[in-house]
Amino acid sequence: MNETMVCVVGNVATQPVFRETAAGPSARFRLAVTQRFWDREKSAWRDGHTNFFTVWANRALAANVQASVSLGEPLMVRGRLKVRSEQRDGQSWTGADIEASAIGHDLARGTAAFRRSLRGDQAPEQVPGQSSGGAARPEPNWETEPADRADPAEQTDGVEPTDAAESADGAEPTGRKGLRRQEPALAG
């Protein structure tokens, strides 16, 4: 129960290694985490000590690491810290591993394009967000309406008028001129 959870931000120091094992996919790579500090005398940022962590990812996370992570990329890694000590050739070595639960690109230093991975029960022709037995859940319309709309009174921002006395679900109107937000139906 007493596990040390950490969140580290650094750069990928080695190309990720992917393996198929009996327990499922596994990936590992080294992450370099360098301390940065402001040097008042030189009025500039300086690099401090660099810590290296071996990051381990399993199952679906490992497959996504293989498809998404390359040498030198800035990452954020969250997971369990495990410090190990061992004897090699008569010398004592200490290493720090992170068993990752989440890995993502550091968007403060660049951009990324997210793509959902297919789950094992989804066929490749299925659309993400669509269950295997029902209709797709409608995606909300995030596009802005054209500025030259005919009647400004119709501009309700996805809100439909309701009768204050009669509501389909028996809920009170929101008080905004009898308008109620229309929610998309969820697929069962």
Short mmCIF file of N, CA and C in Angstrom, two decimals, residues 4-188:
data_model
loop_
_atom_site.label_atom_id
_atom_site.label_comp_id
_atom_site.label_asym_id
_atom_site.label_seq_id
_atom_site.Cartn_x
_atom_site.Cartn_y
_atom_site.Cartn_z
N THR A 4 5.61 4.69 -3.60
CA THR A 4 6.04 6.05 -3.91
C THR A 4 5.64 6.37 -5.34
N MET A 5 4.64 7.22 -5.49
CA MET A 5 4.18 7.64 -6.81
C MET A 5 4.91 8.93 -7.18
N VAL A 6 5.42 9.00 -8.41
CA VAL A 6 6.16 10.17 -8.86
C VAL A 6 5.62 10.63 -10.21
N CYS A 7 5.86 11.89 -10.49
CA CYS A 7 5.59 12.45 -11.82
C CYS A 7 6.85 13.20 -12.21
N VAL A 8 7.50 12.76 -13.28
CA VAL A 8 8.76 13.37 -13.72
C VAL A 8 8.61 13.89 -15.14
N VAL A 9 9.36 14.94 -15.43
CA VAL A 9 9.36 15.56 -16.75
C VAL A 9 10.80 15.54 -17.24
N GLY A 10 11.02 14.98 -18.42
CA GLY A 10 12.38 14.91 -18.95
C GLY A 10 12.38 14.55 -20.41
N ASN A 11 13.54 14.13 -20.91
CA ASN A 11 13.71 13.77 -22.32
C ASN A 11 14.05 12.30 -22.44
N VAL A 12 13.56 11.68 -23.50
CA VAL A 12 13.85 10.27 -23.77
C VAL A 12 15.34 10.17 -24.11
N ALA A 13 16.08 9.37 -23.32
CA ALA A 13 17.53 9.27 -23.49
C ALA A 13 17.95 8.06 -24.32
N THR A 14 17.10 7.05 -24.43
CA THR A 14 17.40 5.87 -25.26
C THR A 14 16.18 5.52 -26.09
N GLN A 15 16.42 4.93 -27.23
CA GLN A 15 15.30 4.50 -28.07
C GLN A 15 14.49 3.43 -27.31
N PRO A 16 13.15 3.56 -27.23
CA PRO A 16 12.37 2.56 -26.52
C PRO A 16 12.55 1.15 -27.10
N VAL A 17 12.64 0.17 -26.21
CA VAL A 17 12.77 -1.24 -26.59
C VAL A 17 11.43 -1.91 -26.29
N PHE A 18 10.85 -2.56 -27.29
CA PHE A 18 9.55 -3.20 -27.17
C PHE A 18 9.72 -4.72 -27.24
N ARG A 19 9.06 -5.44 -26.35
CA ARG A 19 9.12 -6.90 -26.34
C ARG A 19 7.72 -7.48 -26.13
N GLU A 20 7.43 -8.57 -26.83
CA GLU A 20 6.23 -9.35 -26.57
C GLU A 20 6.63 -10.44 -25.58
N THR A 21 6.00 -10.46 -24.41
CA THR A 21 6.32 -11.47 -23.41
C THR A 21 5.09 -12.33 -23.16
N ALA A 22 5.26 -13.37 -22.36
CA ALA A 22 4.13 -14.24 -22.03
C ALA A 22 3.06 -13.48 -21.25
N ALA A 23 3.46 -12.47 -20.49
CA ALA A 23 2.52 -11.67 -19.70
C ALA A 23 1.90 -10.54 -20.51
N GLY A 24 2.32 -10.36 -21.76
CA GLY A 24 1.82 -9.28 -22.60
C GLY A 24 2.94 -8.36 -23.04
N PRO A 25 2.64 -7.35 -23.84
CA PRO A 25 3.67 -6.45 -24.34
C PRO A 25 4.35 -5.69 -23.20
N SER A 26 5.63 -5.38 -23.40
CA SER A 26 6.40 -4.61 -22.44
C SER A 26 7.34 -3.69 -23.20
N ALA A 27 7.53 -2.47 -22.69
CA ALA A 27 8.46 -1.52 -23.31
C ALA A 27 9.25 -0.86 -22.20
N ARG A 28 10.49 -0.47 -22.55
CA ARG A 28 11.31 0.25 -21.58
C ARG A 28 12.17 1.26 -22.33
N PHE A 29 12.50 2.34 -21.63
CA PHE A 29 13.41 3.35 -22.16
C PHE A 29 13.97 4.13 -20.98
N ARG A 30 15.05 4.87 -21.22
CA ARG A 30 15.65 5.70 -20.19
C ARG A 30 15.16 7.12 -20.38
N LEU A 31 14.88 7.77 -19.25
CA LEU A 31 14.41 9.15 -19.25
C LEU A 31 15.42 10.00 -18.48
N ALA A 32 15.90 11.06 -19.11
CA ALA A 32 16.85 11.98 -18.47
C ALA A 32 16.07 13.17 -17.92
N VAL A 33 16.20 13.41 -16.63
CA VAL A 33 15.50 14.51 -15.96
C VAL A 33 16.57 15.44 -15.41
N THR A 34 16.68 16.62 -16.01
CA THR A 34 17.73 17.57 -15.64
C THR A 34 17.13 18.74 -14.87
N GLN A 35 17.74 19.02 -13.73
CA GLN A 35 17.33 20.16 -12.92
C GLN A 35 17.75 21.44 -13.63
N ARG A 36 16.87 22.44 -13.67
CA ARG A 36 17.19 23.75 -14.25
C ARG A 36 17.03 24.79 -13.15
N PHE A 37 17.94 25.73 -13.11
CA PHE A 37 17.82 26.80 -12.12
C PHE A 37 18.31 28.12 -12.70
N TRP A 38 17.86 29.22 -12.10
CA TRP A 38 18.21 30.56 -12.55
C TRP A 38 19.48 30.99 -11.84
N ASP A 39 20.51 31.32 -12.63
CA ASP A 39 21.78 31.82 -12.10
C ASP A 39 21.69 33.33 -12.05
N ARG A 40 21.58 33.89 -10.82
CA ARG A 40 21.41 35.34 -10.68
C ARG A 40 22.65 36.10 -11.13
N GLU A 41 23.82 35.53 -10.91
CA GLU A 41 25.05 36.23 -11.28
C GLU A 41 25.16 36.39 -12.79
N LYS A 42 24.80 35.36 -13.56
CA LYS A 42 24.90 35.39 -15.01
C LYS A 42 23.59 35.78 -15.69
N SER A 43 22.52 35.90 -14.91
CA SER A 43 21.18 36.22 -15.44
C SER A 43 20.79 35.27 -16.57
N ALA A 44 20.95 33.98 -16.30
CA ALA A 44 20.62 32.98 -17.31
C ALA A 44 20.24 31.68 -16.61
N TRP A 45 19.50 30.84 -17.34
CA TRP A 45 19.16 29.51 -16.83
C TRP A 45 20.36 28.60 -16.98
N ARG A 46 20.58 27.73 -15.99
CA ARG A 46 21.68 26.77 -16.04
C ARG A 46 21.14 25.38 -15.75
N ASP A 47 21.82 24.40 -16.32
CA ASP A 47 21.47 23.01 -16.04
C ASP A 47 22.19 22.55 -14.78
N GLY A 48 21.46 21.79 -13.98
CA GLY A 48 22.04 21.20 -12.78
C GLY A 48 22.27 19.72 -12.99
N HIS A 49 22.07 18.96 -11.95
CA HIS A 49 22.29 17.51 -11.98
C HIS A 49 21.22 16.82 -12.85
N THR A 50 21.64 15.77 -13.56
CA THR A 50 20.71 14.98 -14.36
C THR A 50 20.48 13.63 -13.70
N ASN A 51 19.23 13.29 -13.49
CA ASN A 51 18.85 11.96 -12.98
C ASN A 51 18.36 11.14 -14.16
N PHE A 52 18.72 9.85 -14.17
CA PHE A 52 18.25 8.94 -15.21
C PHE A 52 17.35 7.89 -14.58
N PHE A 53 16.20 7.69 -15.19
CA PHE A 53 15.23 6.70 -14.74
C PHE A 53 15.00 5.70 -15.87
N THR A 54 14.87 4.42 -15.52
CA THR A 54 14.42 3.42 -16.49
C THR A 54 12.91 3.35 -16.37
N VAL A 55 12.22 3.66 -17.44
CA VAL A 55 10.76 3.68 -17.44
C VAL A 55 10.28 2.37 -18.05
N TRP A 56 9.39 1.69 -17.33
CA TRP A 56 8.79 0.43 -17.79
C TRP A 56 7.32 0.66 -18.06
N ALA A 57 6.85 0.18 -19.20
CA ALA A 57 5.42 0.26 -19.55
C ALA A 57 4.96 -1.14 -19.94
N ASN A 58 3.75 -1.48 -19.58
CA ASN A 58 3.21 -2.81 -19.86
C ASN A 58 1.87 -2.72 -20.59
N ARG A 59 1.52 -3.83 -21.26
CA ARG A 59 0.26 -4.02 -21.97
C ARG A 59 -0.02 -2.90 -22.98
N ALA A 60 -1.19 -2.29 -22.93
CA ALA A 60 -1.58 -1.29 -23.93
C ALA A 60 -0.67 -0.07 -23.89
N LEU A 61 -0.22 0.31 -22.71
CA LEU A 61 0.69 1.45 -22.61
C LEU A 61 1.98 1.16 -23.35
N ALA A 62 2.47 -0.08 -23.28
CA ALA A 62 3.70 -0.46 -23.99
C ALA A 62 3.51 -0.35 -25.50
N ALA A 63 2.38 -0.82 -26.00
CA ALA A 63 2.11 -0.74 -27.44
C ALA A 63 2.03 0.71 -27.89
N ASN A 64 1.44 1.56 -27.08
CA ASN A 64 1.33 2.98 -27.42
C ASN A 64 2.69 3.67 -27.34
N VAL A 65 3.55 3.26 -26.41
CA VAL A 65 4.91 3.80 -26.34
C VAL A 65 5.65 3.45 -27.63
N GLN A 66 5.52 2.22 -28.09
CA GLN A 66 6.20 1.80 -29.31
C GLN A 66 5.77 2.67 -30.49
N ALA A 67 4.49 3.03 -30.56
CA ALA A 67 3.97 3.79 -31.69
C ALA A 67 4.19 5.30 -31.56
N SER A 68 4.47 5.79 -30.34
CA SER A 68 4.43 7.24 -30.12
C SER A 68 5.72 7.88 -29.63
N VAL A 69 6.63 7.13 -29.04
CA VAL A 69 7.77 7.73 -28.35
C VAL A 69 9.06 7.47 -29.13
N SER A 70 9.85 8.53 -29.29
CA SER A 70 11.14 8.43 -29.99
C SER A 70 12.23 9.10 -29.16
N LEU A 71 13.45 8.80 -29.50
CA LEU A 71 14.62 9.35 -28.83
C LEU A 71 14.61 10.87 -28.84
N GLY A 72 14.87 11.49 -27.68
CA GLY A 72 14.99 12.94 -27.58
C GLY A 72 13.70 13.69 -27.30
N GLU A 73 12.55 13.03 -27.35
CA GLU A 73 11.28 13.73 -27.15
C GLU A 73 11.06 14.09 -25.68
N PRO A 74 10.44 15.25 -25.42
CA PRO A 74 10.13 15.63 -24.04
C PRO A 74 8.86 14.90 -23.58
N LEU A 75 8.95 14.24 -22.43
CA LEU A 75 7.82 13.45 -21.91
C LEU A 75 7.53 13.80 -20.46
N MET A 76 6.31 13.48 -20.07
CA MET A 76 5.90 13.47 -18.66
C MET A 76 5.54 12.03 -18.34
N VAL A 77 6.08 11.51 -17.24
CA VAL A 77 5.84 10.12 -16.86
C VAL A 77 5.33 10.09 -15.43
N ARG A 78 4.24 9.37 -15.22
CA ARG A 78 3.70 9.18 -13.88
C ARG A 78 3.71 7.69 -13.59
N GLY A 79 4.11 7.33 -12.37
CA GLY A 79 4.11 5.92 -12.02
C GLY A 79 4.75 5.65 -10.67
N ARG A 80 5.01 4.36 -10.40
CA ARG A 80 5.59 3.93 -9.12
C ARG A 80 7.11 3.94 -9.22
N LEU A 81 7.74 4.59 -8.25
CA LEU A 81 9.19 4.63 -8.19
C LEU A 81 9.69 3.39 -7.47
N LYS A 82 10.69 2.75 -8.06
CA LYS A 82 11.32 1.58 -7.45
C LYS A 82 12.83 1.78 -7.51
N VAL A 83 13.47 1.86 -6.36
CA VAL A 83 14.92 2.00 -6.30
C VAL A 83 15.50 0.63 -6.03
N ARG A 84 16.48 0.22 -6.84
CA ARG A 84 17.05 -1.11 -6.68
C ARG A 84 18.57 -0.99 -6.53
N SER A 85 19.11 -1.85 -5.72
CA SER A 85 20.56 -1.92 -5.52
C SER A 85 21.02 -3.33 -5.88
N GLU A 86 22.19 -3.41 -6.51
CA GLU A 86 22.71 -4.72 -6.87
C GLU A 86 24.24 -4.67 -6.91
N GLN A 87 24.80 -5.83 -6.86
CA GLN A 87 26.26 -5.98 -6.92
C GLN A 87 26.63 -6.46 -8.32
N ARG A 88 27.55 -5.73 -8.98
CA ARG A 88 28.06 -6.13 -10.29
C ARG A 88 29.57 -6.02 -10.27
N ASP A 89 30.23 -7.12 -10.54
CA ASP A 89 31.69 -7.15 -10.60
C ASP A 89 32.32 -6.57 -9.33
N GLY A 90 31.72 -6.87 -8.20
CA GLY A 90 32.27 -6.41 -6.93
C GLY A 90 31.94 -4.98 -6.58
N GLN A 91 31.18 -4.30 -7.41
CA GLN A 91 30.79 -2.93 -7.13
C GLN A 91 29.30 -2.84 -6.86
N SER A 92 28.91 -1.89 -6.04
CA SER A 92 27.50 -1.69 -5.72
C SER A 92 26.90 -0.67 -6.70
N TRP A 93 25.79 -1.04 -7.31
CA TRP A 93 25.08 -0.17 -8.25
C TRP A 93 23.68 0.09 -7.74
N THR A 94 23.23 1.33 -7.92
CA THR A 94 21.87 1.70 -7.54
C THR A 94 21.18 2.28 -8.78
N GLY A 95 19.97 1.85 -9.01
CA GLY A 95 19.20 2.34 -10.15
C GLY A 95 17.79 2.70 -9.72
N ALA A 96 17.18 3.59 -10.48
CA ALA A 96 15.82 4.02 -10.20
C ALA A 96 14.94 3.67 -11.40
N ASP A 97 13.89 2.89 -11.14
CA ASP A 97 12.93 2.50 -12.18
C ASP A 97 11.60 3.16 -11.89
N ILE A 98 10.87 3.43 -12.94
CA ILE A 98 9.49 3.92 -12.80
C ILE A 98 8.60 2.94 -13.55
N GLU A 99 7.68 2.31 -12.83
CA GLU A 99 6.67 1.47 -13.46
C GLU A 99 5.53 2.40 -13.85
N ALA A 100 5.47 2.77 -15.13
CA ALA A 100 4.60 3.84 -15.60
C ALA A 100 3.13 3.44 -15.60
N SER A 101 2.30 4.38 -15.17
CA SER A 101 0.86 4.23 -15.30
C SER A 101 0.32 5.20 -16.35
N ALA A 102 1.09 6.26 -16.65
CA ALA A 102 0.72 7.22 -17.69
C ALA A 102 1.97 7.86 -18.27
N ILE A 103 1.98 8.04 -19.57
CA ILE A 103 3.09 8.68 -20.27
C ILE A 103 2.49 9.62 -21.31
N GLY A 104 3.02 10.83 -21.40
CA GLY A 104 2.52 11.76 -22.40
C GLY A 104 3.59 12.75 -22.81
N HIS A 105 3.41 13.36 -23.97
CA HIS A 105 4.34 14.37 -24.43
C HIS A 105 4.14 15.66 -23.64
N ASP A 106 5.23 16.38 -23.40
CA ASP A 106 5.19 17.65 -22.67
C ASP A 106 4.79 18.75 -23.65
N LEU A 107 3.53 19.16 -23.58
CA LEU A 107 2.99 20.13 -24.53
C LEU A 107 3.49 21.55 -24.27
N ALA A 108 4.22 21.77 -23.19
CA ALA A 108 4.85 23.07 -22.96
C ALA A 108 6.02 23.26 -23.91
N ARG A 109 6.51 22.16 -24.50
CA ARG A 109 7.68 22.23 -25.36
C ARG A 109 7.42 21.77 -26.78
N GLY A 110 6.18 21.54 -27.16
CA GLY A 110 5.87 21.13 -28.52
C GLY A 110 4.42 20.71 -28.66
N THR A 111 4.06 20.21 -29.82
CA THR A 111 2.69 19.78 -30.07
C THR A 111 2.65 18.27 -30.29
N ALA A 112 1.47 17.72 -30.15
CA ALA A 112 1.26 16.29 -30.39
C ALA A 112 -0.13 16.11 -31.00
N ALA A 113 -0.31 15.05 -31.76
CA ALA A 113 -1.62 14.73 -32.33
C ALA A 113 -2.08 13.42 -31.70
N PHE A 114 -3.15 13.48 -30.92
CA PHE A 114 -3.65 12.30 -30.20
C PHE A 114 -4.54 11.47 -31.11
N ARG A 115 -4.36 10.16 -31.09
CA ARG A 115 -5.22 9.22 -31.80
C ARG A 115 -5.56 8.11 -30.84
N ARG A 116 -6.84 7.82 -30.70
CA ARG A 116 -7.26 6.71 -29.84
C ARG A 116 -6.80 5.40 -30.42
N SER A 117 -6.33 4.52 -29.54
CA SER A 117 -5.95 3.19 -30.01
C SER A 117 -7.18 2.29 -29.94
N LEU A 118 -7.22 1.32 -30.82
CA LEU A 118 -8.34 0.39 -30.84
C LEU A 118 -8.22 -0.59 -29.69
N ARG A 119 -9.32 -0.85 -29.04
CA ARG A 119 -9.33 -1.88 -27.99
C ARG A 119 -9.41 -3.24 -28.65
N GLY A 120 -9.09 -4.28 -27.90
CA GLY A 120 -9.07 -5.63 -28.44
C GLY A 120 -10.40 -6.10 -28.98
N ASP A 121 -11.54 -5.60 -28.43
CA ASP A 121 -12.85 -6.06 -28.88
C ASP A 121 -13.41 -5.23 -30.03
N GLN A 122 -12.68 -4.20 -30.50
CA GLN A 122 -13.16 -3.38 -31.60
C GLN A 122 -12.59 -3.91 -32.90
N ALA A 123 -13.44 -3.99 -33.88
CA ALA A 123 -12.98 -4.35 -35.22
C ALA A 123 -12.37 -3.11 -35.86
N PRO A 124 -11.40 -3.25 -36.75
CA PRO A 124 -10.76 -2.09 -37.36
C PRO A 124 -11.73 -1.18 -38.10
N GLU A 125 -12.85 -1.71 -38.62
CA GLU A 125 -13.77 -0.87 -39.37
C GLU A 125 -14.70 -0.06 -38.46
N GLN A 126 -14.69 -0.34 -37.15
CA GLN A 126 -15.54 0.42 -36.25
C GLN A 126 -14.95 1.79 -35.99
N VAL A 127 -15.83 2.76 -35.82
CA VAL A 127 -15.41 4.11 -35.52
C VAL A 127 -15.20 4.23 -34.01
N PRO A 128 -14.10 4.87 -33.55
CA PRO A 128 -13.94 5.07 -32.12
C PRO A 128 -15.12 5.84 -31.56
N GLY A 129 -15.61 5.47 -30.38
CA GLY A 129 -16.78 6.09 -29.80
C GLY A 129 -18.05 5.33 -30.15
N GLN A 130 -17.95 4.32 -31.00
CA GLN A 130 -19.11 3.54 -31.39
C GLN A 130 -19.00 2.17 -30.75
N SER A 131 -20.02 1.79 -29.98
CA SER A 131 -19.99 0.47 -29.37
C SER A 131 -20.33 -0.57 -30.42
N SER A 132 -20.00 -1.82 -30.14
CA SER A 132 -20.18 -2.87 -31.15
C SER A 132 -21.64 -3.19 -31.42
N GLY A 133 -22.56 -2.85 -30.49
CA GLY A 133 -23.93 -3.24 -30.72
C GLY A 133 -24.92 -2.12 -30.89
N GLY A 134 -24.48 -0.86 -30.87
CA GLY A 134 -25.45 0.21 -30.92
C GLY A 134 -25.03 1.33 -31.84
N ALA A 135 -25.85 2.37 -31.85
CA ALA A 135 -25.56 3.53 -32.68
C ALA A 135 -24.45 4.35 -32.04
N ALA A 136 -23.75 5.09 -32.86
CA ALA A 136 -22.66 5.93 -32.37
C ALA A 136 -23.21 7.07 -31.54
N ARG A 137 -22.50 7.41 -30.49
CA ARG A 137 -22.88 8.57 -29.68
C ARG A 137 -22.54 9.81 -30.50
N PRO A 138 -23.48 10.72 -30.67
CA PRO A 138 -23.21 11.88 -31.51
C PRO A 138 -22.13 12.76 -30.87
N GLU A 139 -21.25 13.23 -31.71
CA GLU A 139 -20.17 14.11 -31.25
C GLU A 139 -20.73 15.53 -31.18
N PRO A 140 -20.44 16.28 -30.11
CA PRO A 140 -20.95 17.65 -30.04
C PRO A 140 -20.36 18.50 -31.16
N ASN A 141 -21.13 19.47 -31.62
CA ASN A 141 -20.67 20.36 -32.67
C ASN A 141 -19.90 21.50 -32.03
N TRP A 142 -18.57 21.51 -32.21
CA TRP A 142 -17.73 22.54 -31.61
C TRP A 142 -17.48 23.68 -32.59
N GLU A 143 -17.98 23.56 -33.79
CA GLU A 143 -17.78 24.61 -34.79
C GLU A 143 -18.66 25.81 -34.43
N THR A 144 -18.20 27.00 -34.74
CA THR A 144 -19.00 28.19 -34.50
C THR A 144 -20.00 28.36 -35.62
N GLU A 145 -21.15 28.91 -35.29
CA GLU A 145 -22.20 29.16 -36.27
C GLU A 145 -21.77 30.30 -37.18
N PRO A 146 -22.21 30.29 -38.45
CA PRO A 146 -21.89 31.41 -39.35
C PRO A 146 -22.43 32.72 -38.79
N ALA A 147 -21.69 33.80 -39.01
CA ALA A 147 -22.08 35.10 -38.47
C ALA A 147 -23.30 35.67 -39.17
N ASP A 148 -23.62 35.24 -40.38
CA ASP A 148 -24.74 35.80 -41.13
C ASP A 148 -26.00 34.97 -40.96
N ARG A 149 -26.29 34.52 -39.76
CA ARG A 149 -27.49 33.75 -39.48
C ARG A 149 -28.71 34.64 -39.65
N ALA A 150 -29.79 34.13 -40.21
CA ALA A 150 -30.96 34.93 -40.59
C ALA A 150 -31.61 35.62 -39.39
N ASP A 151 -31.96 34.89 -38.35
CA ASP A 151 -32.71 35.45 -37.24
C ASP A 151 -31.86 35.38 -35.97
N PRO A 152 -31.42 36.53 -35.40
CA PRO A 152 -30.60 36.49 -34.18
C PRO A 152 -31.33 35.85 -33.00
N ALA A 153 -32.65 35.83 -33.02
CA ALA A 153 -33.40 35.21 -31.93
C ALA A 153 -33.22 33.70 -31.92
N GLU A 154 -32.82 33.12 -33.08
CA GLU A 154 -32.61 31.67 -33.16
C GLU A 154 -31.25 31.26 -32.63
N GLN A 155 -30.35 32.20 -32.37
CA GLN A 155 -29.01 31.86 -31.91
C GLN A 155 -29.06 31.52 -30.43
N THR A 156 -29.16 30.22 -30.14
CA THR A 156 -29.33 29.75 -28.76
C THR A 156 -28.14 28.94 -28.28
N ASP A 157 -27.06 28.87 -29.08
CA ASP A 157 -25.86 28.14 -28.68
C ASP A 157 -26.14 26.71 -28.24
N GLY A 158 -26.86 25.94 -29.04
CA GLY A 158 -27.13 24.55 -28.71
C GLY A 158 -28.19 24.38 -27.64
N VAL A 159 -28.99 25.41 -27.39
CA VAL A 159 -30.02 25.37 -26.36
C VAL A 159 -31.36 25.43 -27.06
N GLU A 160 -32.26 24.56 -26.65
CA GLU A 160 -33.57 24.56 -27.28
C GLU A 160 -34.60 25.14 -26.32
N PRO A 161 -35.61 25.86 -26.85
CA PRO A 161 -36.63 26.42 -25.97
C PRO A 161 -37.49 25.31 -25.37
N THR A 162 -37.93 25.52 -24.12
CA THR A 162 -38.82 24.58 -23.46
C THR A 162 -40.00 25.33 -22.88
N ASP A 163 -41.05 24.61 -22.63
CA ASP A 163 -42.20 25.18 -21.95
C ASP A 163 -41.96 25.04 -20.46
N ALA A 164 -42.03 26.15 -19.71
CA ALA A 164 -41.73 26.11 -18.28
C ALA A 164 -42.65 25.17 -17.54
N ALA A 165 -43.87 25.00 -17.99
CA ALA A 165 -44.82 24.13 -17.31
C ALA A 165 -44.60 22.67 -17.66
N GLU A 166 -44.16 22.39 -18.87
CA GLU A 166 -43.98 21.00 -19.31
C GLU A 166 -42.54 20.76 -19.71
N SER A 167 -41.92 19.84 -19.06
CA SER A 167 -40.56 19.44 -19.40
C SER A 167 -40.56 17.93 -19.51
N ALA A 168 -39.86 17.40 -20.51
CA ALA A 168 -39.87 15.95 -20.75
C ALA A 168 -39.36 15.17 -19.56
N ASP A 169 -38.34 15.70 -18.87
CA ASP A 169 -37.80 14.96 -17.74
C ASP A 169 -38.30 15.49 -16.41
N GLY A 170 -39.18 16.46 -16.43
CA GLY A 170 -39.75 16.99 -15.20
C GLY A 170 -38.84 17.98 -14.50
N ALA A 171 -37.72 18.34 -15.11
CA ALA A 171 -36.78 19.27 -14.48
C ALA A 171 -37.23 20.69 -14.72
N GLU A 172 -36.82 21.56 -13.84
CA GLU A 172 -37.14 22.98 -13.97
C GLU A 172 -36.30 23.57 -15.08
N PRO A 173 -36.80 24.57 -15.80
CA PRO A 173 -35.97 25.23 -16.81
C PRO A 173 -34.82 25.97 -16.14
N THR A 174 -33.82 26.31 -16.94
CA THR A 174 -32.61 26.91 -16.39
C THR A 174 -32.80 28.35 -15.97
N GLY A 175 -33.89 28.99 -16.35
CA GLY A 175 -34.13 30.37 -15.99
C GLY A 175 -33.62 31.33 -17.06
N ARG A 176 -33.04 30.84 -18.10
CA ARG A 176 -32.54 31.68 -19.18
C ARG A 176 -33.61 31.78 -20.25
N LYS A 177 -34.64 32.55 -20.00
CA LYS A 177 -35.77 32.73 -20.91
C LYS A 177 -36.38 31.40 -21.30
N GLY A 178 -36.49 30.48 -20.35
CA GLY A 178 -37.12 29.19 -20.62
C GLY A 178 -36.30 28.31 -21.54
N LEU A 179 -35.01 28.50 -21.57
CA LEU A 179 -34.17 27.70 -22.44
C LEU A 179 -33.50 26.59 -21.64
N ARG A 180 -33.32 25.44 -22.26
CA ARG A 180 -32.69 24.29 -21.61
C ARG A 180 -31.68 23.72 -22.57
N ARG A 181 -30.48 23.40 -22.07
CA ARG A 181 -29.42 22.86 -22.92
C ARG A 181 -29.80 21.48 -23.40
N GLN A 182 -29.63 21.24 -24.69
CA GLN A 182 -29.94 19.96 -25.29
C GLN A 182 -28.69 19.09 -25.22
N GLU A 183 -28.77 17.98 -24.51
CA GLU A 183 -27.65 17.06 -24.36
C GLU A 183 -27.75 15.95 -25.40
N PRO A 184 -26.62 15.49 -25.93
CA PRO A 184 -26.67 14.38 -26.89
C PRO A 184 -27.09 13.11 -26.20
N ALA A 185 -27.78 12.24 -26.93
CA ALA A 185 -28.21 10.97 -26.38
C ALA A 185 -27.01 10.05 -26.26
N LEU A 186 -26.95 9.27 -25.19
CA LEU A 186 -25.86 8.34 -24.98
C LEU A 186 -26.24 6.96 -25.48
N ALA A 187 -25.30 6.32 -26.14
CA ALA A 187 -25.55 4.96 -26.64
C ALA A 187 -25.47 3.99 -25.49
N GLY A 188 -26.36 3.03 -25.43
CA GLY A 188 -26.39 2.08 -24.33
C GLY A 188 -25.56 0.94 -24.61
#
